[in-house]
Coordinates of C-alpha atoms in Angstrom, one line a residue:
M620 CA 22.0 41.1 11.8
Y621 CA 23.6 44.3 10.5
R622 CA 23.0 47.4 8.9
D623 CA 24.4 49.4 5.9
T624 CA 26.4 52.5 6.5
I625 CA 24.2 54.5 4.5
E626 CA 20.9 55.3 5.9
E627 CA 17.6 53.8 4.1
T628 CA 15.4 56.7 3.9
A629 CA 13.2 57.8 0.9
D630 CA 15.6 60.6 0.1
S631 CA 18.5 58.1 -0.8
Q632 CA 16.6 56.2 -3.3
P633 CA 18.5 55.9 -6.6
M634 CA 16.0 57.7 -8.7
N635 CA 12.7 59.4 -8.0
R636 CA 9.6 57.1 -7.4
S637 CA 7.9 58.4 -10.8
A638 CA 10.9 57.5 -13.1
L639 CA 10.8 53.9 -11.0
D640 CA 6.9 53.4 -11.3
W641 CA 7.6 53.8 -15.4
L642 CA 10.5 51.5 -15.3
F643 CA 8.5 48.7 -13.6
A644 CA 5.6 49.5 -16.0
A645 CA 8.1 48.9 -18.6
G646 CA 9.2 45.6 -17.3
F647 CA 5.8 44.2 -16.7
L648 CA 4.9 45.2 -20.0
A649 CA 7.8 43.2 -21.5
L650 CA 6.9 40.3 -19.3
A651 CA 3.1 40.2 -20.7
A652 CA 4.5 40.6 -24.3
G653 CA 6.7 37.6 -23.7
I654 CA 4.0 35.4 -22.3
A655 CA 1.6 36.3 -25.1
L656 CA 4.1 35.7 -27.7
A657 CA 4.9 32.4 -26.3
R658 CA 1.4 31.4 -26.0
N659 CA 0.9 32.2 -29.6
D660 CA 3.5 30.0 -30.7
P661 CA 2.5 26.5 -29.5
A662 CA 5.0 23.6 -29.7
T663 CA 3.1 21.2 -32.7
T664 CA 6.0 18.9 -32.7
Y665 CA 8.9 17.4 -30.6
E666 CA 11.2 20.1 -29.4
S667 CA 14.6 19.2 -28.3
S668 CA 15.1 22.4 -26.3
V669 CA 12.6 24.6 -24.7
Y670 CA 15.0 27.5 -25.3
T671 CA 15.4 27.2 -29.2
G672 CA 11.8 26.1 -29.5
T673 CA 10.6 29.4 -28.0
P674 CA 10.7 32.7 -30.2
T675 CA 13.7 34.7 -29.7
A676 CA 11.2 37.8 -29.3
V677 CA 10.0 36.2 -26.0
W678 CA 13.6 36.0 -24.6
I679 CA 14.3 39.6 -25.4
A680 CA 11.2 40.4 -23.4
F681 CA 12.1 38.3 -20.5
A682 CA 15.6 39.4 -20.7
L683 CA 14.5 43.0 -20.2
A684 CA 12.0 42.3 -17.3
L685 CA 14.9 40.6 -15.6
A686 CA 17.3 43.4 -16.2
I687 CA 14.9 45.9 -14.7
A688 CA 14.4 43.2 -11.8
V689 CA 18.1 42.7 -11.0
S690 CA 18.6 46.3 -11.0
A691 CA 15.8 47.4 -8.6
S692 CA 16.7 44.5 -6.3
L693 CA 20.1 45.6 -5.7
V694 CA 19.5 49.5 -5.4
C695 CA 16.1 49.8 -4.1
Y696 CA 14.4 48.9 -0.7
G697 CA 11.0 48.8 0.5
R698 CA 7.9 48.9 -1.8
Q699 CA 10.3 49.5 -4.9
Q700 CA 12.2 46.7 -3.9
A701 CA 9.4 44.3 -3.5
I702 CA 8.0 45.1 -6.7
G703 CA 11.4 44.5 -8.4
I704 CA 11.5 41.1 -6.7
G705 CA 8.1 40.4 -7.7
L706 CA 8.8 41.1 -11.4
G707 CA 12.1 38.9 -11.3
A708 CA 10.1 36.0 -9.7
T709 CA 7.2 36.3 -11.9
T710 CA 9.5 36.4 -14.9
V711 CA 11.5 33.3 -13.8
T712 CA 8.2 31.5 -12.9
A713 CA 7.1 32.3 -16.7
I714 CA 10.4 30.7 -17.9
V715 CA 9.8 27.7 -15.9
S716 CA 6.1 27.6 -16.9
L717 CA 6.9 27.6 -20.6
P718 CA 5.9 24.1 -21.2
V719 CA 2.5 25.0 -19.9
I720 CA 2.4 28.5 -21.9
R721 CA 3.2 26.8 -25.0
G722 CA 1.2 23.9 -25.0
Y723 CA 3.4 21.2 -24.5
Y724 CA 1.2 17.7 -23.9
F725 CA 3.6 16.4 -21.1
Y726 CA 7.2 17.0 -20.1
G727 CA 9.4 14.4 -18.8
M728 CA 10.6 11.2 -19.4
G729 CA 11.8 8.5 -16.9
D730 CA 10.5 9.1 -13.5
A731 CA 7.7 11.6 -14.7
L732 CA 6.1 9.1 -17.0
S733 CA 5.9 7.0 -14.0
H734 CA 4.4 9.6 -11.8
L735 CA 1.9 10.2 -14.5
G736 CA 0.9 6.6 -14.4
W737 CA 0.2 7.0 -10.4
T738 CA -1.7 10.2 -10.9
R739 CA -3.9 8.4 -13.6
D740 CA -4.3 5.5 -11.1
I741 CA -5.7 8.0 -8.7
V742 CA -8.0 9.7 -10.9
E743 CA -9.1 6.4 -12.2
G744 CA -9.9 4.9 -8.9
E745 CA -7.3 2.2 -9.2
M746 CA -5.4 3.3 -6.0
G747 CA -5.8 5.9 -3.4
A748 CA -3.4 8.7 -3.0
H749 CA -2.8 7.9 0.5
E750 CA -1.4 4.5 -0.6
L751 CA 1.7 6.3 -2.2
F752 CA 4.5 6.8 -0.3
Y753 CA 5.0 10.5 -1.3
P754 CA 1.6 11.7 -3.0
A755 CA 1.4 15.4 -2.9
V756 CA 2.6 16.1 -6.4
H757 CA 0.2 13.5 -7.9
S758 CA -2.7 14.7 -5.4
L759 CA -2.4 18.2 -7.1
G760 CA -2.4 16.8 -10.3
S761 CA -5.4 15.0 -9.4
I762 CA -7.3 18.3 -7.9
F763 CA -6.4 20.0 -11.4
Y764 CA -8.0 17.4 -13.1
F765 CA -11.3 17.1 -11.1
L766 CA -11.9 20.7 -10.1
G767 CA -10.7 22.4 -13.5
G768 CA -11.4 19.5 -16.0
I769 CA -7.7 19.7 -17.0
P770 CA -6.0 16.6 -18.6
I771 CA -4.1 14.6 -16.4
E772 CA -0.8 15.6 -18.3
R773 CA -1.3 19.1 -18.3
G774 CA -2.5 19.0 -14.5
L775 CA 0.9 17.6 -13.5
L776 CA 2.7 20.4 -15.3
F777 CA 0.6 22.9 -13.3
A778 CA 1.5 20.9 -10.2
L779 CA 5.2 21.5 -11.1
V780 CA 4.7 25.2 -11.5
V781 CA 2.6 25.5 -7.9
T782 CA 5.5 23.6 -6.0
F783 CA 8.0 25.6 -7.5
V784 CA 6.7 29.2 -6.7
P785 CA 7.5 28.9 -2.7
F786 CA 11.1 28.4 -3.7
L787 CA 11.1 32.0 -5.1
I788 CA 8.8 33.5 -2.4
F789 CA 10.5 31.9 1.1
V790 CA 14.3 32.3 -0.2
P791 CA 14.4 36.2 0.3
L792 CA 11.9 36.1 3.2
T793 CA 14.1 33.8 5.1
V794 CA 17.1 36.2 4.4
R795 CA 14.8 39.0 5.4
D796 CA 14.5 37.1 8.8
L797 CA 18.0 36.0 8.7
S798 CA 19.4 39.5 8.2
G799 CA 16.7 42.1 8.1
N800 CA 18.9 43.9 5.5
A801 CA 17.6 45.1 2.2
L802 CA 20.5 44.5 0.0
A803 CA 20.6 40.9 1.4
V804 CA 17.2 40.3 0.6
G805 CA 17.6 41.6 -3.1
V806 CA 20.7 39.3 -3.5
A807 CA 19.0 36.3 -2.2
A808 CA 16.2 37.0 -4.6
I809 CA 18.2 37.4 -7.4
V810 CA 20.3 34.0 -6.6
S811 CA 16.9 32.1 -6.1
W812 CA 16.0 32.9 -9.8
M813 CA 19.3 31.1 -10.9
V814 CA 17.5 27.7 -9.5
L815 CA 20.8 26.4 -8.5
P816 CA 19.4 23.2 -6.7
I817 CA 18.7 22.0 -10.5
N818 CA 21.8 20.4 -11.9
N819 CA 20.2 18.2 -14.5
V820 CA 22.2 15.4 -13.1
A821 CA 19.7 14.0 -10.7
T822 CA 17.5 16.7 -10.0
H823 CA 15.5 18.1 -12.9
M824 CA 12.6 20.6 -13.8
G825 CA 10.1 18.4 -14.5
V826 CA 7.7 16.4 -12.8
H827 CA 10.2 14.7 -10.6
T828 CA 8.9 14.7 -7.0
N829 CA 12.6 14.6 -5.6
S830 CA 13.3 17.8 -7.4
N831 CA 10.0 19.2 -6.6
A832 CA 10.5 18.7 -3.1
L833 CA 13.7 21.1 -3.1
F834 CA 11.4 23.9 -4.1
V835 CA 9.4 23.3 -0.7
V836 CA 12.9 23.3 1.5
P837 CA 12.8 27.1 2.0
V838 CA 9.6 27.0 3.5
V839 CA 10.8 24.6 6.5
V840 CA 13.9 26.6 6.6
F841 CA 11.9 29.8 7.1
A842 CA 9.6 28.3 9.6
V843 CA 12.7 27.3 11.7
V844 CA 14.5 30.8 11.3
A845 CA 11.1 32.3 12.2
Y846 CA 10.7 30.1 15.2
L847 CA 14.1 30.9 16.4
R848 CA 14.4 34.7 15.5
R849 CA 10.6 35.7 16.2
R850 CA 9.0 35.6 19.9
A851 CA 5.4 34.6 19.9
T852 CA 3.1 37.5 21.4
I853 CA -0.1 36.1 20.8
E854 CA -1.7 33.2 23.1
R855 CA 0.1 29.8 22.6
F856 CA -1.9 27.1 21.2
P857 CA -2.8 24.0 23.4
L858 CA 0.1 21.3 24.1
G859 CA 2.4 24.6 24.3
L860 CA 2.6 25.0 20.6
S861 CA 3.4 28.2 19.3
P862 CA 2.5 29.6 16.0
F863 CA 5.8 29.4 14.6
S864 CA 6.6 25.6 16.0
V865 CA 3.2 24.8 14.4
L866 CA 4.6 26.2 11.1
V867 CA 7.7 24.1 11.4
Y868 CA 5.8 20.9 11.8
V869 CA 3.1 21.6 8.9
S870 CA 6.0 22.9 6.4
A871 CA 7.9 19.7 7.2
I872 CA 5.2 17.3 6.9
T873 CA 4.3 18.9 3.3
L874 CA 7.8 18.3 2.6
L875 CA 7.6 14.6 3.5
L876 CA 4.4 14.2 1.5
V877 CA 6.3 15.6 -1.6
H878 CA 9.3 13.7 -1.4
P879 CA 11.0 11.8 1.9
Q880 CA 14.5 12.0 0.9
Q881 CA 14.5 15.9 1.3
M882 CA 12.5 15.5 4.6
V883 CA 15.7 13.5 5.9
N884 CA 17.7 16.4 5.0
A885 CA 15.4 18.6 6.8
V886 CA 15.6 16.5 10.0
V887 CA 19.4 16.6 9.7
F888 CA 19.2 20.4 9.4
V889 CA 16.6 20.8 12.3
A890 CA 18.9 18.2 14.2
A891 CA 22.0 20.2 13.7
V892 CA 20.6 23.1 15.2
S893 CA 19.3 21.4 18.1
G894 CA 22.7 19.8 19.0
V895 CA 24.4 23.3 18.9
Q896 CA 21.8 24.7 21.2
Y897 CA 22.3 21.7 23.4
L898 CA 26.1 22.1 23.4
V899 CA 25.8 25.7 24.2
H900 CA 23.3 25.2 27.0
R901 CA 25.7 22.8 28.4
R902 CA 28.8 25.2 28.2
Y903 CA 27.9 28.9 28.8
A904 CA 26.1 30.7 31.1
D905 CA 25.7 33.8 28.8
H906 CA 25.3 33.4 25.2
P907 CA 22.8 34.6 22.5
M908 CA 21.6 31.3 21.7
L909 CA 20.4 31.0 25.5
E910 CA 17.7 33.6 24.7
Q911 CA 16.4 31.5 21.6
P912 CA 13.8 28.8 21.9
T913 CA 15.2 25.2 21.4
L914 CA 14.5 22.8 18.9
H915 CA 14.7 19.5 20.7
T916 CA 11.1 18.7 20.7
Q917 CA 10.7 19.5 16.9
T918 CA 13.9 17.3 16.2
L919 CA 12.3 14.2 17.9
V920 CA 8.8 14.9 16.7
L921 CA 9.9 15.4 13.1
G922 CA 12.5 12.4 13.4
T923 CA 9.6 10.1 15.0
I924 CA 7.2 11.1 12.2
F925 CA 9.8 10.4 9.4
G926 CA 10.8 7.1 10.9
A927 CA 7.0 5.9 11.0
W928 CA 6.4 6.7 7.4
A929 CA 9.5 5.3 6.1
V930 CA 10.2 2.1 7.7
T931 CA 6.7 0.7 6.7
N932 CA 7.7 1.1 3.1
Q933 CA 9.4 -1.2 0.9
R934 CA 10.8 0.8 -1.5
F935 CA 12.6 2.8 1.4
R936 CA 14.1 -0.5 2.7
D937 CA 15.1 -1.0 -0.8
A938 CA 16.9 2.2 -1.4
V939 CA 18.9 2.0 2.0
E940 CA 20.0 -1.7 1.2
G941 CA 21.1 -0.4 -2.5
F942 CA 23.0 2.8 -0.7
V943 CA 24.6 0.4 1.5
T944 CA 25.7 -2.2 -1.0
G945 CA 26.9 0.6 -3.3
I946 CA 29.4 1.8 -0.6
F947 CA 31.2 -1.4 -0.6
A948 CA 30.9 -2.3 -4.1
A949 CA 34.2 -1.7 -5.7
D950 CA 32.8 -0.8 -9.2
V951 CA 30.2 1.4 -8.0
G952 CA 30.9 5.3 -7.0
G953 CA 30.9 8.5 -8.4
S954 CA 34.8 8.5 -9.6
A955 CA 33.8 5.5 -12.0
E956 CA 30.9 7.1 -13.3
I957 CA 32.7 10.4 -14.0
D958 CA 35.4 8.7 -15.9
Q959 CA 32.8 6.7 -18.2
Q960 CA 31.1 9.8 -18.9
G961 CA 34.4 11.7 -19.4
T962 CA 35.2 9.3 -22.2
S963 CA 31.7 9.4 -23.9
L964 CA 32.0 13.3 -24.2
T965 CA 35.4 13.4 -25.7
E966 CA 34.0 10.7 -28.2
I967 CA 31.6 13.1 -29.4
G968 CA 33.6 16.3 -29.2
G969 CA 32.9 17.5 -25.8
S970 CA 34.9 17.6 -22.4
L971 CA 34.1 17.2 -18.8
A972 CA 35.7 20.8 -18.5
E973 CA 33.4 22.3 -20.8
L974 CA 30.1 20.6 -19.4
F975 CA 31.2 22.0 -16.1
V976 CA 31.3 25.3 -16.9
T977 CA 28.0 25.4 -18.8
M978 CA 26.1 23.5 -15.8
F979 CA 28.0 24.3 -12.5
F980 CA 30.2 27.5 -13.0
D981 CA 27.6 29.7 -11.6
A982 CA 26.8 27.2 -8.6
A983 CA 31.0 27.0 -8.1
L984 CA 30.8 30.8 -7.9
I985 CA 28.1 31.0 -5.3
G986 CA 29.5 28.3 -3.3
L987 CA 32.7 29.9 -3.4
A988 CA 31.3 33.1 -2.2
V989 CA 29.4 31.7 0.8
G990 CA 32.4 29.6 2.0
L991 CA 34.4 32.4 2.0
F992 CA 31.7 34.2 4.1
L993 CA 31.1 31.3 6.5
L994 CA 35.0 31.4 7.1
L995 CA 35.2 34.9 8.0
A996 CA 32.3 34.5 10.2
V997 CA 33.9 31.6 12.1
I998 CA 36.8 33.7 12.7
G999 CA 35.1 36.9 13.5
R1000 CA 35.7 39.1 10.7
T1001 CA 32.3 40.1 9.5
R1002 CA 29.8 42.7 10.5
L1003 CA 27.2 40.2 12.2
D1004 CA 25.9 41.0 15.6
A1005 CA 25.6 38.3 18.1
E1006 CA 22.2 36.8 16.9
G1007 CA 23.5 37.1 13.4
R1008 CA 26.3 35.0 14.3
S1009 CA 24.6 32.6 16.1
L1010 CA 22.1 31.9 13.1
V1011 CA 24.9 31.7 10.7
T1012 CA 26.6 29.1 13.0
Y1013 CA 23.6 27.1 12.9
F1014 CA 23.6 27.0 9.2
T1015 CA 27.5 26.4 9.0
V1016 CA 27.1 23.4 11.4
A1017 CA 24.2 21.8 9.4
L1018 CA 26.3 21.9 6.4
V1019 CA 28.7 19.6 8.0
P1020 CA 26.3 16.5 8.2
L1021 CA 24.8 17.3 5.0
G1022 CA 28.3 17.5 3.1
G1023 CA 29.0 14.0 5.0
M1024 CA 25.8 12.7 3.5
F1025 CA 27.0 13.9 -0.1
L1026 CA 30.2 12.0 0.4
L1027 CA 28.5 9.0 1.2
Y1028 CA 26.1 8.9 -1.5
F1029 CA 29.0 9.9 -3.9
L1030 CA 30.7 6.6 -2.7
G1031 CA 27.3 4.3 -2.7
T1032 CA 24.7 5.7 -5.3
P1033 CA 26.2 8.8 -7.1
N1034 CA 22.8 9.7 -8.4
M1035 CA 21.5 10.4 -5.0
A1036 CA 24.9 12.6 -4.3
F1037 CA 23.5 14.9 -6.9
R1038 CA 20.1 15.1 -5.3
Q1039 CA 21.8 15.8 -2.0
M1040 CA 23.8 18.5 -3.7
G1041 CA 20.3 19.8 -4.8
F1042 CA 19.4 20.4 -0.9
I1043 CA 22.7 21.8 -0.2
Y1044 CA 22.2 24.3 -2.7
V1045 CA 18.9 25.4 -1.4
V1046 CA 20.8 26.2 2.0
L1047 CA 23.7 28.1 0.1
T1048 CA 21.2 30.1 -1.9
I1049 CA 19.8 31.6 1.4
L1050 CA 23.2 32.2 2.9
A1051 CA 24.4 33.7 -0.5
G1052 CA 22.2 36.7 0.1
V1053 CA 23.9 37.4 3.3
A1054 CA 27.2 36.7 2.3
I1055 CA 27.3 38.5 -1.2
A1056 CA 25.7 41.6 0.4
H1057 CA 28.5 41.4 2.9
G1058 CA 30.9 41.4 -0.3
I1059 CA 29.1 44.4 -1.8
G1060 CA 29.4 46.1 1.3
G1061 CA 33.3 45.7 1.6
L1062 CA 33.7 46.6 -2.3
S1063 CA 32.1 49.9 -1.4
R1064 CA 34.8 50.8 0.8
F1065 CA 37.1 50.7 -2.3
V1066 CA 34.6 52.1 -4.8
S1067 CA 31.3 54.0 -4.3
R1068 CA 28.4 52.3 -3.3
P1069 CA 26.9 52.7 -6.9
G1070 CA 29.7 51.2 -8.5
A1071 CA 29.9 48.0 -6.1
S1072 CA 26.0 47.6 -6.9
A1073 CA 26.9 48.0 -10.6
V1074 CA 29.8 45.2 -10.4
A1075 CA 27.4 43.2 -8.6
A1076 CA 24.6 43.6 -11.1
V1077 CA 27.0 42.3 -13.9
V1078 CA 28.4 39.4 -12.1
L1079 CA 25.1 38.4 -10.6
G1080 CA 23.2 39.1 -14.0
S1081 CA 25.9 36.8 -16.0
C1082 CA 25.5 34.1 -13.5
L1083 CA 21.5 34.4 -13.8
V1084 CA 21.9 34.1 -17.6
L1085 CA 24.2 30.8 -17.2
G1086 CA 21.6 29.5 -14.4
L1087 CA 18.3 29.9 -16.3
M1088 CA 19.9 28.7 -19.6
T1089 CA 20.4 25.2 -17.8
V1090 CA 17.2 25.0 -15.8
Y1091 CA 15.8 23.0 -18.5
A1092 CA 17.6 19.9 -20.5
S1093 CA 18.8 20.9 -23.8
P1094 CA 21.7 19.8 -26.4
I1095 CA 23.7 22.4 -25.1
I1096 CA 24.4 20.2 -22.0
Y1097 CA 24.2 17.1 -24.2
S1098 CA 20.8 16.3 -22.9
P1099 CA 17.8 16.7 -25.1
G1100 CA 14.7 18.2 -23.8
Q1101 CA 12.0 15.7 -22.4
H1102 CA 9.2 17.1 -24.3
V1103 CA 6.5 14.2 -24.9
P1104 CA 4.3 15.4 -27.8
E1105 CA 0.9 14.1 -28.2
A1106 CA 1.6 12.4 -31.3
T1107 CA 4.2 10.1 -29.3
F1108 CA 1.7 9.4 -26.7
N1109 CA -0.7 8.6 -29.5
G1110 CA 1.7 6.4 -31.2
Y1111 CA 2.6 4.4 -28.1
E1112 CA -1.0 4.1 -27.0
T1113 CA -1.8 2.7 -30.4
G1114 CA 1.1 0.2 -30.6
M1115 CA 0.2 -1.2 -27.3
D1116 CA -3.4 -1.5 -28.0
R1117 CA -2.9 -3.2 -31.1
G1118 CA 0.2 -5.2 -30.6
A1119 CA 0.2 -8.8 -30.4
D1120 CA 0.0 -10.2 -27.1
D1121 CA 3.3 -10.9 -25.2
T1122 CA 5.3 -9.6 -28.1
P1123 CA 7.8 -7.3 -26.1
Y1124 CA 8.8 -3.7 -27.0
A1125 CA 12.4 -2.5 -27.4
G1126 CA 13.7 0.9 -27.8
I1127 CA 17.0 2.2 -29.1
G1128 CA 18.7 3.4 -25.8
Y1129 CA 15.2 3.9 -24.0
D1130 CA 13.1 1.3 -22.4
P1131 CA 9.5 1.5 -23.4
Y1132 CA 7.8 0.5 -20.4
R1133 CA 7.9 4.0 -19.0
L1134 CA 5.5 5.1 -21.6
D1135 CA 3.2 2.4 -20.5
H1136 CA 3.3 3.8 -17.1
G1137 CA 2.2 7.2 -18.3
I1138 CA -0.5 5.8 -20.5
N1139 CA -2.0 2.9 -18.7
G1140 CA -0.9 3.4 -14.9
L1141 CA 1.2 1.1 -13.0
E1142 CA -0.9 0.2 -9.9
G1143 CA 1.1 -2.8 -8.9
E1144 CA 2.1 -3.2 -12.6
E1145 CA -0.7 -5.2 -12.7
S1146 CA -1.9 -2.9 -15.7
L1147 CA 1.1 -3.0 -17.8
T1148 CA 0.9 -4.8 -21.1
A1149 CA 2.2 -8.2 -21.4
G1150 CA 4.6 -7.0 -24.1
T1151 CA 6.1 -4.1 -21.9
A1152 CA 6.5 -6.1 -19.1
A1153 CA 9.2 -7.9 -21.0
S1154 CA 10.7 -4.9 -22.7
G1155 CA 14.1 -3.6 -22.8
E1156 CA 16.8 -2.2 -25.0
L1157 CA 18.4 -3.1 -28.1
D1158 CA 22.2 -4.5 -28.2
P1159 CA 23.8 -1.2 -29.9
E1160 CA 26.7 -3.3 -31.6
T1161 CA 24.4 -5.8 -33.3
F1162 CA 21.9 -3.2 -34.3
N1163 CA 24.6 -1.4 -35.9
E1164 CA 25.5 -4.4 -37.9
G1165 CA 22.1 -4.4 -39.3
N1166 CA 21.1 -7.4 -37.4
Y1167 CA 17.7 -6.3 -36.0
S1168 CA 16.3 -9.6 -34.9
G1169 CA 19.8 -10.5 -33.4
A1170 CA 19.6 -7.1 -31.5
Y1171 CA 17.0 -8.5 -29.3
N1172 CA 18.0 -12.3 -28.7
D1173 CA 16.4 -13.2 -32.2
A1174 CA 12.9 -12.7 -31.1
D1175 CA 9.9 -11.5 -32.4
H1176 CA 9.6 -8.0 -31.0
Y1177 CA 8.2 -4.2 -31.8
L1178 CA 10.9 -1.7 -31.9
V1179 CA 9.6 1.8 -31.0
I1180 CA 11.4 5.1 -31.7
S1181 CA 10.1 8.4 -31.1
S1182 CA 11.8 12.1 -32.2
F1183 CA 13.3 12.0 -28.4
D1184 CA 15.2 8.9 -29.5
E1185 CA 16.4 10.1 -32.7
T1186 CA 17.5 13.6 -31.6
R1187 CA 19.5 12.0 -28.5
E1188 CA 21.0 9.0 -30.3
F1189 CA 22.1 10.8 -33.6
D1190 CA 22.0 14.6 -33.0
V1191 CA 23.1 14.9 -29.5
Y1192 CA 25.4 11.5 -29.0
Q1193 CA 26.3 11.6 -32.7
G1194 CA 25.9 7.9 -33.4
L1195 CA 28.1 7.0 -30.1
R1196 CA 25.8 4.0 -29.5
Y1197 CA 23.4 3.7 -32.4
E1198 CA 24.5 4.6 -35.8
E1199 CA 22.1 6.6 -38.0
T1200 CA 22.8 4.5 -41.1
A1201 CA 21.7 1.4 -39.2
Y1202 CA 18.5 3.0 -38.2
R1203 CA 17.8 4.3 -41.8
G1204 CA 18.5 0.7 -42.8
L1205 CA 15.2 -0.6 -41.2
E1206 CA 13.1 0.8 -44.0
Y1207 CA 14.8 -1.7 -46.4
D1208 CA 15.1 -4.8 -44.3
P1209 CA 12.4 -7.4 -45.2
Y1210 CA 12.1 -8.6 -41.7
A1211 CA 11.3 -5.0 -40.5
D1212 CA 7.8 -3.8 -41.0
R1213 CA 6.7 -0.2 -40.3
V1214 CA 3.4 -0.7 -38.7
I1215 CA 2.8 2.7 -37.1
S1216 CA 4.2 6.2 -38.0
N1217 CA 3.5 9.8 -37.3
D1218 CA 5.6 13.1 -37.3
D1219 CA 7.1 12.1 -33.9
F1220 CA 7.0 8.2 -33.4
R1221 CA 7.9 4.9 -35.5
M1222 CA 7.0 1.5 -34.6
Y1223 CA 8.4 -1.4 -36.5
A1224 CA 7.5 -5.3 -36.2
I1225 CA 10.8 -7.1 -36.3
A1226 CA 10.7 -10.9 -37.3
G1227 CA 12.8 -13.1 -35.0
G1228 CA 15.7 -15.1 -36.2
D1229 CA 13.7 -18.2 -36.2
D1230 CA 11.3 -16.7 -38.9
E1231 CA 14.1 -15.9 -41.3

């Protein structure tokens, strides 16, 4: 796409090969030491933060490895740059793998527990993997169970890591095909380590299939770019297929099996490229795009595959109905939700501005850099060659419908809007490599090339720290970690096994039915206990008055409270919804009997109002 003015030869390496080898050895040694230290300090009880729960020495070791990786990715090329990128990618993978390394029993509340239940159903023969709408992650967890004898809970955590790794590999590979410039590849690798698609609003680092699918998207984008950029020199497959067109189909179908919503976005991306090609073929007789193979067939085939897969599924139809209803509902939308969250943050001493800086400053900075680059590319003020401009044009045009979908989601179902943002940031992560490399090249005209690289290292390194410290939920973003220790599982399992039939379970701010999914499966919801089938949350106002039975309609019920609940309601939310004094009062109420208790779980039998 473009080349730096400095000739990339072995003589222009920033330091001699021997010194680099010693530096890389120190980086990998630091990485190994960090992993060993983390492994030697397993989590024995609930941790509200992966970050504070992990020993400080681990973070020092990882920081050293990442510092070496960032520097090598920016100033080296060839084999040395590849080693630096490998060091950084492995370190980030280790950070994402900390729940596995440190022996977490499971990680993820909400949807993750339902995915655990589906995986349990597959393992126990209650259902086939093909019966799920998106079975890839569950199937991976099952494979680890059957082939490795790994517990289902831990197998799913391994599946999380397996689906994450392609993101770190294929972002720089895509930029290499897109650009051919070593600096752009190195920058793209560093930006990928920030894991910008995870926003902890609707995309999460955990067993969350929609989020897991985001890490497979770069494989599809790589396949598309490879199909456009490379000309297949080997004999074509039957039906006129080339190896790269087959790669487009296989990667897209894999994405569909991880989660179909991201497959929709992939189809939109491919269709946007196809649309641009169609217009160019209609209007121009001589254009670089005319030399590239078209994506019309791929668009049709992938759209048909998704349509056939989706329209037969009731959950998909319900989601579409909810989305359309949300757009026309006056009280539904992103603005109302933001106002509500802003008010709650103010009441506990936070602010939306503070939260935005913590969670989105790095993403905003990268988005701004890419936006400026695309603007300059449109007006022809970049060093892109003809083919490079055509490829960037495809990405630019594709962002228009993807952004339009974000706005529609924002009006209808704000949670889906932030999932859409996750996909957009996969695309922006790829473009950031080319954009920032151009910026470094421009800066080097005013300062030396080493000076420009040093500035880039400081800025990107700072964004990397900010990005990695918000990959997992933690109190720093007013969201406690979703660690589920074994004691919590045991408490819930014992309570559900020994609880009275038809007596509902209630929680403070968290409906216990998700734990029932994870423990007993949920095939057709036939395996759910009668109690959790009627479960729900307590009324905060009544609970805070000390009226524990009235908080659940004056009915007999079990109140289940985990360390996660206590941390969220009393430490993070600071009693905004449920007051800690009311919770402590349970121990002295004559109608509340604590029937199960361990380090991470308590269950109380609450007598209804009729029994008082």
